[in-house]
Short mmCIF file of N, CA and C in Angstrom, two decimals:
data_model
loop_
_atom_site.label_atom_id
_atom_site.label_comp_id
_atom_site.label_asym_id
_atom_site.label_seq_id
_atom_site.Cartn_x
_atom_site.Cartn_y
_atom_site.Cartn_z
N MET A 1 43.83 1.81 133.14
CA MET A 1 42.89 2.89 132.91
C MET A 1 43.31 4.14 133.69
N MET A 2 43.31 5.26 133.02
CA MET A 2 43.69 6.53 133.65
C MET A 2 42.62 6.99 134.64
N ILE A 3 43.06 7.65 135.69
CA ILE A 3 42.12 8.22 136.65
C ILE A 3 41.45 9.42 135.99
N LYS A 4 40.13 9.46 136.06
CA LYS A 4 39.37 10.56 135.49
C LYS A 4 39.30 11.69 136.51
N LYS A 5 39.59 12.92 136.05
CA LYS A 5 39.61 14.07 136.95
C LYS A 5 38.59 15.11 136.51
N CYS A 6 38.17 15.90 137.48
CA CYS A 6 37.17 16.93 137.26
C CYS A 6 37.63 18.24 137.89
N ILE A 7 37.59 19.31 137.11
CA ILE A 7 37.93 20.66 137.56
C ILE A 7 36.65 21.48 137.46
N VAL A 8 36.45 22.40 138.40
CA VAL A 8 35.31 23.32 138.32
C VAL A 8 35.84 24.75 138.25
N ILE A 9 35.23 25.54 137.39
CA ILE A 9 35.55 26.97 137.26
C ILE A 9 34.42 27.74 137.93
N THR A 10 34.77 28.74 138.73
CA THR A 10 33.76 29.51 139.45
C THR A 10 32.94 30.39 138.50
N GLN A 11 31.86 30.90 139.05
CA GLN A 11 31.07 31.91 138.36
C GLN A 11 31.90 33.19 138.27
N GLU A 12 31.56 34.07 137.35
CA GLU A 12 32.36 35.29 137.17
C GLU A 12 32.18 36.29 138.30
N LYS A 13 30.99 36.40 138.83
CA LYS A 13 30.72 37.40 139.88
C LYS A 13 31.09 36.86 141.26
N ILE A 14 31.58 37.74 142.11
CA ILE A 14 31.90 37.36 143.48
C ILE A 14 30.61 37.10 144.24
N SER A 15 30.57 35.98 144.94
CA SER A 15 29.42 35.61 145.76
C SER A 15 29.95 34.87 146.98
N LEU A 16 29.64 35.39 148.16
CA LEU A 16 30.10 34.72 149.37
C LEU A 16 29.42 33.36 149.53
N GLU A 17 28.20 33.23 149.00
CA GLU A 17 27.49 31.95 149.03
C GLU A 17 28.27 30.88 148.25
N GLU A 18 28.98 31.30 147.23
CA GLU A 18 29.76 30.39 146.41
C GLU A 18 30.86 29.69 147.22
N ILE A 19 31.36 30.34 148.26
CA ILE A 19 32.46 29.78 149.05
C ILE A 19 32.08 28.45 149.68
N ASP A 20 30.89 28.36 150.26
CA ASP A 20 30.45 27.09 150.84
C ASP A 20 30.31 26.02 149.75
N SER A 21 29.86 26.44 148.57
CA SER A 21 29.76 25.50 147.45
C SER A 21 31.14 25.00 147.03
N ILE A 22 32.13 25.88 147.02
CA ILE A 22 33.49 25.47 146.65
C ILE A 22 34.01 24.44 147.64
N LYS A 23 33.80 24.69 148.93
CA LYS A 23 34.23 23.72 149.95
C LYS A 23 33.54 22.38 149.72
N SER A 24 32.25 22.42 149.47
CA SER A 24 31.48 21.20 149.24
C SER A 24 31.95 20.47 147.98
N LEU A 25 32.26 21.21 146.93
CA LEU A 25 32.75 20.60 145.69
C LEU A 25 34.08 19.89 145.91
N LEU A 26 34.98 20.53 146.64
CA LEU A 26 36.27 19.89 146.94
C LEU A 26 36.07 18.65 147.80
N ASP A 27 35.18 18.75 148.79
CA ASP A 27 34.89 17.58 149.64
C ASP A 27 34.28 16.44 148.84
N ALA A 28 33.54 16.78 147.77
CA ALA A 28 32.86 15.77 146.95
C ALA A 28 33.77 15.10 145.92
N GLY A 29 35.01 15.59 145.79
CA GLY A 29 35.94 14.94 144.87
C GLY A 29 36.48 15.79 143.74
N CYS A 30 36.08 17.05 143.69
CA CYS A 30 36.61 17.93 142.65
C CYS A 30 38.12 18.06 142.81
N GLU A 31 38.85 17.88 141.72
CA GLU A 31 40.31 17.90 141.72
C GLU A 31 40.88 19.28 142.03
N ARG A 32 40.36 20.30 141.33
CA ARG A 32 40.83 21.68 141.49
C ARG A 32 39.65 22.61 141.24
N ILE A 33 39.73 23.77 141.86
CA ILE A 33 38.76 24.83 141.59
C ILE A 33 39.52 26.00 140.98
N HIS A 34 39.05 26.46 139.84
CA HIS A 34 39.62 27.65 139.20
C HIS A 34 38.81 28.87 139.61
N ILE A 35 39.47 29.81 140.26
CA ILE A 35 38.83 31.06 140.67
C ILE A 35 38.97 32.03 139.51
N ARG A 36 37.84 32.31 138.88
CA ARG A 36 37.83 33.18 137.69
C ARG A 36 36.86 34.33 137.93
N LYS A 37 37.40 35.48 138.23
CA LYS A 37 36.62 36.68 138.53
C LYS A 37 37.14 37.83 137.66
N PRO A 38 36.88 37.79 136.35
CA PRO A 38 37.54 38.72 135.42
C PRO A 38 37.23 40.19 135.62
N ASN A 39 36.08 40.52 136.15
CA ASN A 39 35.69 41.93 136.27
C ASN A 39 35.79 42.46 137.69
N SER A 40 36.50 41.76 138.54
CA SER A 40 36.63 42.17 139.94
C SER A 40 37.90 42.99 140.11
N ILE A 41 37.89 43.77 141.18
CA ILE A 41 39.09 44.54 141.53
C ILE A 41 39.64 43.99 142.84
N ASP A 42 40.88 44.31 143.09
CA ASP A 42 41.61 43.81 144.26
C ASP A 42 40.81 43.97 145.55
N SER A 43 40.23 45.14 145.77
CA SER A 43 39.51 45.40 147.03
C SER A 43 38.24 44.57 147.16
N GLU A 44 37.67 44.11 146.06
CA GLU A 44 36.51 43.22 146.10
C GLU A 44 36.95 41.77 146.32
N LEU A 45 38.07 41.42 145.73
CA LEU A 45 38.54 40.04 145.81
C LEU A 45 39.08 39.66 147.18
N ARG A 46 39.74 40.58 147.85
CA ARG A 46 40.40 40.23 149.11
C ARG A 46 39.45 39.67 150.18
N PRO A 47 38.31 40.30 150.45
CA PRO A 47 37.41 39.70 151.46
C PRO A 47 36.92 38.31 151.04
N TYR A 48 36.66 38.13 149.76
CA TYR A 48 36.24 36.84 149.22
C TYR A 48 37.35 35.81 149.44
N LEU A 49 38.58 36.16 149.09
CA LEU A 49 39.71 35.23 149.22
C LEU A 49 40.05 34.96 150.69
N ASP A 50 39.92 35.98 151.54
CA ASP A 50 40.15 35.77 152.98
C ASP A 50 39.23 34.68 153.51
N LEU A 51 37.94 34.81 153.20
CA LEU A 51 36.96 33.83 153.68
C LEU A 51 37.18 32.47 153.02
N LEU A 52 37.38 32.47 151.72
CA LEU A 52 37.59 31.22 150.99
C LEU A 52 38.78 30.44 151.55
N CYS A 53 39.90 31.11 151.72
CA CYS A 53 41.12 30.43 152.16
C CYS A 53 41.08 30.04 153.63
N SER A 54 40.13 30.60 154.39
CA SER A 54 39.94 30.16 155.77
C SER A 54 39.14 28.86 155.83
N LYS A 55 38.48 28.50 154.71
CA LYS A 55 37.61 27.33 154.70
C LYS A 55 38.12 26.15 153.87
N VAL A 56 39.03 26.42 152.92
CA VAL A 56 39.50 25.34 152.03
C VAL A 56 41.02 25.34 151.96
N ASP A 57 41.56 24.24 151.49
CA ASP A 57 43.00 24.11 151.25
C ASP A 57 43.33 24.90 149.98
N SER A 58 44.01 26.02 150.14
CA SER A 58 44.27 26.90 148.99
C SER A 58 45.18 26.27 147.95
N SER A 59 45.88 25.20 148.30
CA SER A 59 46.72 24.54 147.30
C SER A 59 45.88 23.84 146.22
N LYS A 60 44.58 23.67 146.46
CA LYS A 60 43.68 23.06 145.47
C LYS A 60 43.00 24.11 144.59
N LEU A 61 43.44 25.37 144.75
CA LEU A 61 42.85 26.47 143.99
C LEU A 61 43.82 26.97 142.92
N THR A 62 43.26 27.37 141.80
CA THR A 62 44.02 27.99 140.71
C THR A 62 43.39 29.34 140.42
N MET A 63 44.22 30.37 140.29
CA MET A 63 43.73 31.74 140.08
C MET A 63 43.90 32.16 138.63
N HIS A 64 42.84 32.73 138.09
CA HIS A 64 42.90 33.38 136.79
C HIS A 64 43.16 34.86 137.02
N TYR A 65 43.96 35.47 136.18
CA TYR A 65 44.21 36.91 136.11
C TYR A 65 45.08 37.48 137.23
N TYR A 66 44.78 37.22 138.48
CA TYR A 66 45.41 37.91 139.62
C TYR A 66 46.51 37.04 140.23
N HIS A 67 47.58 36.84 139.50
CA HIS A 67 48.64 35.93 139.94
C HIS A 67 49.34 36.42 141.20
N ASN A 68 49.40 37.73 141.39
CA ASN A 68 50.00 38.25 142.63
C ASN A 68 49.18 37.83 143.84
N LEU A 69 47.86 37.83 143.73
CA LEU A 69 47.01 37.38 144.83
C LEU A 69 47.12 35.88 145.03
N ALA A 70 47.28 35.15 143.96
CA ALA A 70 47.44 33.69 144.08
C ALA A 70 48.65 33.36 144.93
N LYS A 71 49.74 34.04 144.73
CA LYS A 71 50.95 33.81 145.52
C LYS A 71 50.71 34.21 146.97
N GLU A 72 50.12 35.36 147.17
CA GLU A 72 49.86 35.87 148.52
C GLU A 72 48.97 34.93 149.33
N TYR A 73 47.99 34.32 148.68
CA TYR A 73 47.03 33.47 149.38
C TYR A 73 47.41 31.98 149.35
N GLY A 74 48.55 31.66 148.80
CA GLY A 74 49.02 30.27 148.82
C GLY A 74 48.32 29.34 147.86
N PHE A 75 47.82 29.88 146.75
CA PHE A 75 47.16 29.04 145.75
C PHE A 75 48.16 28.06 145.16
N GLY A 76 47.66 26.91 144.75
CA GLY A 76 48.53 25.90 144.16
C GLY A 76 48.82 26.13 142.70
N GLY A 77 48.03 26.99 142.04
CA GLY A 77 48.24 27.17 140.61
C GLY A 77 47.74 28.50 140.09
N VAL A 78 48.18 28.79 138.87
CA VAL A 78 47.71 29.98 138.15
C VAL A 78 47.32 29.56 136.74
N HIS A 79 46.39 30.32 136.18
CA HIS A 79 45.92 30.06 134.83
C HIS A 79 46.31 31.26 133.97
N GLY A 80 46.98 30.98 132.88
CA GLY A 80 47.44 32.04 131.99
C GLY A 80 48.94 32.24 132.13
N PHE A 81 49.52 32.86 131.14
CA PHE A 81 50.96 33.07 131.15
C PHE A 81 51.33 34.32 131.93
N SER A 82 52.36 34.23 132.73
CA SER A 82 52.93 35.39 133.42
C SER A 82 54.31 35.01 133.92
N GLU A 83 55.06 36.02 134.28
CA GLU A 83 56.40 35.75 134.82
C GLU A 83 56.32 35.07 136.17
N LYS A 84 55.18 35.17 136.87
CA LYS A 84 55.01 34.54 138.17
C LYS A 84 54.63 33.06 138.07
N ALA A 85 54.25 32.61 136.90
CA ALA A 85 53.71 31.25 136.74
C ALA A 85 54.66 30.17 137.23
N GLU A 86 55.95 30.35 137.06
CA GLU A 86 56.91 29.31 137.45
C GLU A 86 56.95 29.07 138.96
N MET A 87 56.41 29.98 139.75
CA MET A 87 56.43 29.83 141.21
C MET A 87 55.35 28.88 141.71
N PHE A 88 54.49 28.38 140.83
CA PHE A 88 53.34 27.59 141.24
C PHE A 88 53.49 26.13 140.82
N ASP A 89 52.84 25.26 141.59
CA ASP A 89 52.88 23.83 141.28
C ASP A 89 52.09 23.49 140.02
N PHE A 90 50.99 24.21 139.78
CA PHE A 90 50.14 23.92 138.63
C PHE A 90 50.04 25.15 137.75
N LYS A 91 50.27 24.93 136.46
CA LYS A 91 50.17 26.00 135.48
C LYS A 91 49.24 25.52 134.37
N SER A 92 48.26 26.36 134.05
CA SER A 92 47.31 25.99 133.01
C SER A 92 47.05 27.19 132.11
N VAL A 93 46.54 26.88 130.93
CA VAL A 93 46.17 27.91 129.96
C VAL A 93 44.88 27.47 129.27
N SER A 94 44.31 28.38 128.51
CA SER A 94 43.15 28.07 127.67
C SER A 94 43.58 28.07 126.22
N SER A 95 43.08 27.10 125.47
CA SER A 95 43.34 27.03 124.04
C SER A 95 42.00 26.91 123.32
N HIS A 96 41.98 27.44 122.11
CA HIS A 96 40.75 27.38 121.34
C HIS A 96 40.97 26.73 119.98
N SER A 97 42.14 26.11 119.84
CA SER A 97 42.43 25.35 118.61
C SER A 97 43.54 24.34 118.89
N ILE A 98 43.59 23.33 118.07
CA ILE A 98 44.66 22.34 118.18
C ILE A 98 45.99 23.01 117.86
N GLU A 99 45.98 23.93 116.91
CA GLU A 99 47.22 24.63 116.54
C GLU A 99 47.81 25.36 117.74
N GLU A 100 46.96 26.02 118.53
CA GLU A 100 47.46 26.68 119.74
C GLU A 100 48.13 25.68 120.67
N MET A 101 47.50 24.53 120.85
CA MET A 101 48.05 23.53 121.77
C MET A 101 49.36 22.95 121.27
N GLU A 102 49.53 22.86 119.97
CA GLU A 102 50.76 22.28 119.43
C GLU A 102 52.00 23.09 119.81
N ASN A 103 51.82 24.35 120.17
CA ASN A 103 52.96 25.22 120.50
C ASN A 103 53.14 25.43 122.00
N LEU A 104 52.41 24.70 122.82
CA LEU A 104 52.49 24.90 124.27
C LEU A 104 53.62 24.08 124.89
N ASN A 105 54.20 24.65 125.94
CA ASN A 105 55.15 23.90 126.76
C ASN A 105 55.19 24.52 128.15
N ASN A 106 55.79 23.83 129.08
CA ASN A 106 55.93 24.28 130.47
C ASN A 106 54.59 24.55 131.15
N ILE A 107 53.59 23.74 130.84
CA ILE A 107 52.30 23.82 131.52
C ILE A 107 51.90 22.42 131.97
N ASP A 108 50.94 22.37 132.89
CA ASP A 108 50.43 21.08 133.35
C ASP A 108 49.20 20.65 132.56
N TYR A 109 48.37 21.62 132.20
CA TYR A 109 47.21 21.29 131.39
C TYR A 109 46.71 22.51 130.63
N SER A 110 45.96 22.20 129.57
CA SER A 110 45.33 23.24 128.77
C SER A 110 43.85 22.91 128.62
N PHE A 111 43.01 23.89 128.93
CA PHE A 111 41.60 23.77 128.59
C PHE A 111 41.51 23.87 127.07
N ILE A 112 40.66 23.08 126.47
CA ILE A 112 40.33 23.23 125.06
C ILE A 112 38.83 23.47 125.01
N SER A 113 38.43 24.60 124.43
CA SER A 113 37.01 24.94 124.49
C SER A 113 36.58 25.79 123.29
N PRO A 114 35.26 25.76 123.05
CA PRO A 114 34.28 24.85 123.63
C PRO A 114 34.24 23.53 122.87
N VAL A 115 34.36 22.44 123.61
CA VAL A 115 34.31 21.11 123.00
C VAL A 115 32.89 20.83 122.50
N PHE A 116 31.90 21.27 123.27
CA PHE A 116 30.49 21.22 122.87
C PHE A 116 29.94 22.64 122.98
N ASP A 117 28.76 22.89 122.45
CA ASP A 117 28.16 24.22 122.58
C ASP A 117 28.03 24.57 124.06
N SER A 118 28.43 25.79 124.40
CA SER A 118 28.50 26.22 125.79
C SER A 118 27.13 26.25 126.47
N ILE A 119 27.12 25.89 127.75
CA ILE A 119 25.92 25.99 128.58
C ILE A 119 25.80 27.40 129.15
N SER A 120 26.92 27.98 129.58
CA SER A 120 26.89 29.27 130.28
C SER A 120 27.00 30.47 129.35
N LYS A 121 27.52 30.30 128.15
CA LYS A 121 27.69 31.41 127.21
C LYS A 121 26.80 31.16 126.00
N VAL A 122 25.67 31.85 125.94
CA VAL A 122 24.71 31.67 124.86
C VAL A 122 25.37 32.01 123.52
N GLY A 123 25.21 31.13 122.56
CA GLY A 123 25.74 31.37 121.23
C GLY A 123 27.20 30.98 121.04
N TYR A 124 27.85 30.50 122.10
CA TYR A 124 29.27 30.09 122.01
C TYR A 124 29.29 28.64 121.55
N LYS A 125 29.50 28.46 120.25
CA LYS A 125 29.37 27.15 119.60
C LYS A 125 30.72 26.45 119.46
N SER A 126 30.67 25.14 119.51
CA SER A 126 31.86 24.33 119.31
C SER A 126 32.26 24.34 117.83
N ALA A 127 33.55 24.36 117.61
CA ALA A 127 34.06 24.28 116.24
C ALA A 127 35.03 23.11 116.10
N PHE A 128 34.93 22.15 117.02
CA PHE A 128 35.89 21.05 117.06
C PHE A 128 35.32 19.75 116.52
N SER A 129 36.19 18.99 115.92
CA SER A 129 35.91 17.60 115.59
C SER A 129 36.50 16.78 116.74
N LEU A 130 35.68 15.98 117.39
CA LEU A 130 36.18 15.14 118.47
C LEU A 130 37.26 14.19 117.97
N GLU A 131 37.15 13.75 116.74
CA GLU A 131 38.17 12.86 116.19
C GLU A 131 39.53 13.56 116.10
N ASN A 132 39.53 14.83 115.69
CA ASN A 132 40.80 15.58 115.63
C ASN A 132 41.39 15.78 117.02
N LEU A 133 40.53 16.05 118.00
CA LEU A 133 41.02 16.19 119.38
C LEU A 133 41.58 14.86 119.88
N LYS A 134 40.90 13.78 119.58
CA LYS A 134 41.39 12.45 119.99
C LYS A 134 42.76 12.18 119.37
N ASN A 135 42.92 12.50 118.10
CA ASN A 135 44.21 12.29 117.44
C ASN A 135 45.31 13.10 118.12
N PHE A 136 45.00 14.33 118.53
CA PHE A 136 45.99 15.14 119.24
C PHE A 136 46.33 14.51 120.59
N ILE A 137 45.33 14.11 121.34
CA ILE A 137 45.55 13.49 122.65
C ILE A 137 46.37 12.21 122.50
N ASP A 138 46.10 11.45 121.46
CA ASP A 138 46.82 10.19 121.24
C ASP A 138 48.31 10.40 120.93
N LYS A 139 48.69 11.62 120.56
CA LYS A 139 50.11 11.93 120.33
C LYS A 139 50.86 12.12 121.65
N LYS A 140 50.14 12.02 122.76
CA LYS A 140 50.72 12.13 124.10
C LYS A 140 51.46 13.46 124.32
N PRO A 141 50.73 14.58 124.26
CA PRO A 141 51.39 15.85 124.56
C PRO A 141 51.92 15.83 126.00
N LEU A 142 52.83 16.72 126.31
CA LEU A 142 53.46 16.76 127.63
C LEU A 142 52.58 17.43 128.68
N PHE A 143 51.32 17.61 128.37
CA PHE A 143 50.36 18.22 129.30
C PHE A 143 49.01 17.55 129.10
N ASP A 144 48.15 17.70 130.09
CA ASP A 144 46.80 17.13 130.02
C ASP A 144 45.91 18.05 129.18
N VAL A 145 45.14 17.49 128.30
CA VAL A 145 44.17 18.24 127.50
C VAL A 145 42.82 18.11 128.21
N VAL A 146 42.30 19.25 128.66
CA VAL A 146 41.10 19.28 129.49
C VAL A 146 39.92 19.78 128.67
N ALA A 147 38.88 18.95 128.55
CA ALA A 147 37.68 19.33 127.82
C ALA A 147 36.87 20.34 128.63
N LEU A 148 36.46 21.41 127.97
CA LEU A 148 35.64 22.46 128.59
C LEU A 148 34.59 22.91 127.59
N GLY A 149 33.40 23.16 128.08
CA GLY A 149 32.36 23.73 127.24
C GLY A 149 31.24 22.75 126.92
N GLY A 150 30.05 23.06 127.44
CA GLY A 150 28.87 22.29 127.12
C GLY A 150 28.82 20.89 127.70
N ILE A 151 29.60 20.64 128.74
CA ILE A 151 29.68 19.28 129.28
C ILE A 151 28.56 19.04 130.28
N ASP A 152 27.79 18.01 130.01
CA ASP A 152 26.79 17.51 130.95
C ASP A 152 26.86 15.98 130.91
N VAL A 153 26.00 15.33 131.67
CA VAL A 153 26.05 13.87 131.77
C VAL A 153 25.95 13.20 130.40
N SER A 154 25.17 13.76 129.52
CA SER A 154 24.96 13.12 128.21
C SER A 154 26.20 13.12 127.32
N LYS A 155 27.21 13.92 127.64
CA LYS A 155 28.41 14.03 126.80
C LYS A 155 29.59 13.19 127.31
N LEU A 156 29.47 12.62 128.48
CA LEU A 156 30.62 11.97 129.11
C LEU A 156 31.14 10.76 128.35
N ASP A 157 30.26 9.93 127.85
CA ASP A 157 30.72 8.75 127.10
C ASP A 157 31.49 9.16 125.85
N LEU A 158 31.02 10.20 125.17
CA LEU A 158 31.75 10.71 124.00
C LEU A 158 33.15 11.17 124.37
N LEU A 159 33.26 11.86 125.49
CA LEU A 159 34.58 12.33 125.93
C LEU A 159 35.50 11.17 126.29
N LYS A 160 34.96 10.16 126.94
CA LYS A 160 35.76 8.97 127.26
C LYS A 160 36.22 8.27 125.99
N GLU A 161 35.31 8.11 125.04
CA GLU A 161 35.64 7.45 123.77
C GLU A 161 36.74 8.19 123.02
N ASN A 162 36.85 9.49 123.27
CA ASN A 162 37.84 10.31 122.58
C ASN A 162 39.06 10.61 123.44
N HIS A 163 39.24 9.78 124.49
CA HIS A 163 40.47 9.72 125.30
C HIS A 163 40.73 10.91 126.21
N PHE A 164 39.71 11.68 126.54
CA PHE A 164 39.87 12.73 127.54
C PHE A 164 39.94 12.09 128.92
N ASN A 165 40.84 12.57 129.76
CA ASN A 165 40.95 12.11 131.15
C ASN A 165 40.47 13.14 132.15
N THR A 166 40.41 14.39 131.71
CA THR A 166 40.02 15.47 132.62
C THR A 166 39.00 16.36 131.93
N ILE A 167 37.98 16.75 132.71
CA ILE A 167 36.98 17.69 132.22
C ILE A 167 36.95 18.89 133.15
N ALA A 168 36.56 20.03 132.59
CA ALA A 168 36.36 21.25 133.38
C ALA A 168 34.90 21.65 133.22
N LEU A 169 34.30 22.00 134.34
CA LEU A 169 32.87 22.31 134.36
C LEU A 169 32.64 23.74 134.82
N LEU A 170 31.68 24.39 134.21
CA LEU A 170 31.26 25.72 134.62
C LEU A 170 29.74 25.74 134.62
N GLY A 171 29.13 25.92 133.46
CA GLY A 171 27.67 26.01 133.37
C GLY A 171 26.96 24.77 133.88
N GLY A 172 27.53 23.60 133.65
CA GLY A 172 26.92 22.36 134.11
C GLY A 172 26.82 22.26 135.62
N VAL A 173 27.69 22.97 136.33
CA VAL A 173 27.66 22.97 137.80
C VAL A 173 26.82 24.12 138.34
N TRP A 174 27.02 25.33 137.81
CA TRP A 174 26.41 26.54 138.39
C TRP A 174 25.07 26.93 137.78
N LYS A 175 24.58 26.19 136.79
CA LYS A 175 23.36 26.60 136.05
C LYS A 175 22.14 26.81 136.94
N ASP A 176 22.07 26.12 138.08
CA ASP A 176 20.93 26.24 138.98
C ASP A 176 21.28 27.01 140.25
N GLY A 177 22.39 27.73 140.25
CA GLY A 177 22.80 28.50 141.41
C GLY A 177 23.66 27.70 142.38
N CYS A 178 24.15 28.40 143.40
CA CYS A 178 25.05 27.79 144.38
C CYS A 178 24.40 26.64 145.14
N GLU A 179 23.12 26.77 145.43
CA GLU A 179 22.46 25.76 146.26
C GLU A 179 22.42 24.38 145.60
N ASN A 180 22.51 24.33 144.28
CA ASN A 180 22.49 23.04 143.57
C ASN A 180 23.82 22.66 142.93
N ALA A 181 24.85 23.46 143.17
CA ALA A 181 26.14 23.24 142.50
C ALA A 181 26.72 21.86 142.80
N THR A 182 26.72 21.46 144.06
CA THR A 182 27.33 20.17 144.41
C THR A 182 26.53 19.01 143.83
N ASN A 183 25.21 19.10 143.89
CA ASN A 183 24.38 18.04 143.29
C ASN A 183 24.62 17.94 141.79
N ASN A 184 24.69 19.09 141.11
CA ASN A 184 24.97 19.09 139.67
C ASN A 184 26.34 18.48 139.39
N PHE A 185 27.33 18.85 140.20
CA PHE A 185 28.67 18.29 140.05
C PHE A 185 28.66 16.78 140.23
N LEU A 186 28.01 16.30 141.28
CA LEU A 186 28.02 14.87 141.58
C LEU A 186 27.35 14.04 140.49
N LYS A 187 26.30 14.57 139.87
CA LYS A 187 25.65 13.85 138.76
C LYS A 187 26.65 13.60 137.64
N ILE A 188 27.47 14.60 137.36
CA ILE A 188 28.47 14.46 136.30
C ILE A 188 29.66 13.64 136.79
N TYR A 189 30.19 13.99 137.94
CA TYR A 189 31.40 13.35 138.47
C TYR A 189 31.22 11.85 138.67
N ASN A 190 30.09 11.44 139.23
CA ASN A 190 29.87 10.02 139.50
C ASN A 190 29.82 9.19 138.22
N LYS A 191 29.36 9.78 137.14
CA LYS A 191 29.37 9.05 135.86
C LYS A 191 30.74 9.15 135.19
N TRP A 192 31.48 10.20 135.48
CA TRP A 192 32.78 10.42 134.84
C TRP A 192 33.87 9.52 135.40
N LYS A 193 33.91 9.38 136.74
CA LYS A 193 35.04 8.68 137.37
C LYS A 193 35.04 7.18 137.13
#
C-alpha cells in the first residue's frame, strides 16, 4: 500500500497569524506547504518569509510565482514552470485536464483540479470523471497526480478508490480561519493516512 500524503496550500492574503498555523500543520504531518500569495509584492512578502523561515524548515515549502524568493529563502520547491525550476528538489504544476497532464515531464507532481466542486472558490465546479482520472493514474505517469478541489472528509474514500495517493487542501483547512486550520487538517489527514 502506498503512503498517503497531504499537501496544504496557503490562503491568498498574507497573514502573520498563518505562520503559526503553517508550523503546526507541518508538525501534525503535512508533507509540504505551498506558499501561494498571487497578489502580493516583494516588499510585502519578505517580512512574512523572514518570520516563516525562522520558524519552519524551508525545505518543506514550495513557492508559487516568486521563484527568485524561493531560492533566496531556501525553499525545497517551486510551483509552475520557470528557468529556475531545475534548481529545486521539488517541481510541481497545476493541470485542469487529463490532456494537459499527458504532456508533462520533468516534474514531481501535478495538481489536478477541481476534482470536486471547490470549497474556497464559489462556483468553481468539477468537470472530471473520477473513472477517467483513475485510468490516467493507473497508466503510472512519471509524476504524482495530486487531487485538489472540494476535498473534505466525505470525499476521501472516493479518492482512495480511484487510486490517488496525495491530496492538496486549501478551503478544507482554512475555511474556519487560522485558529482552526490544524484541527481541520487533522480531521482529513487522520482519515486519509
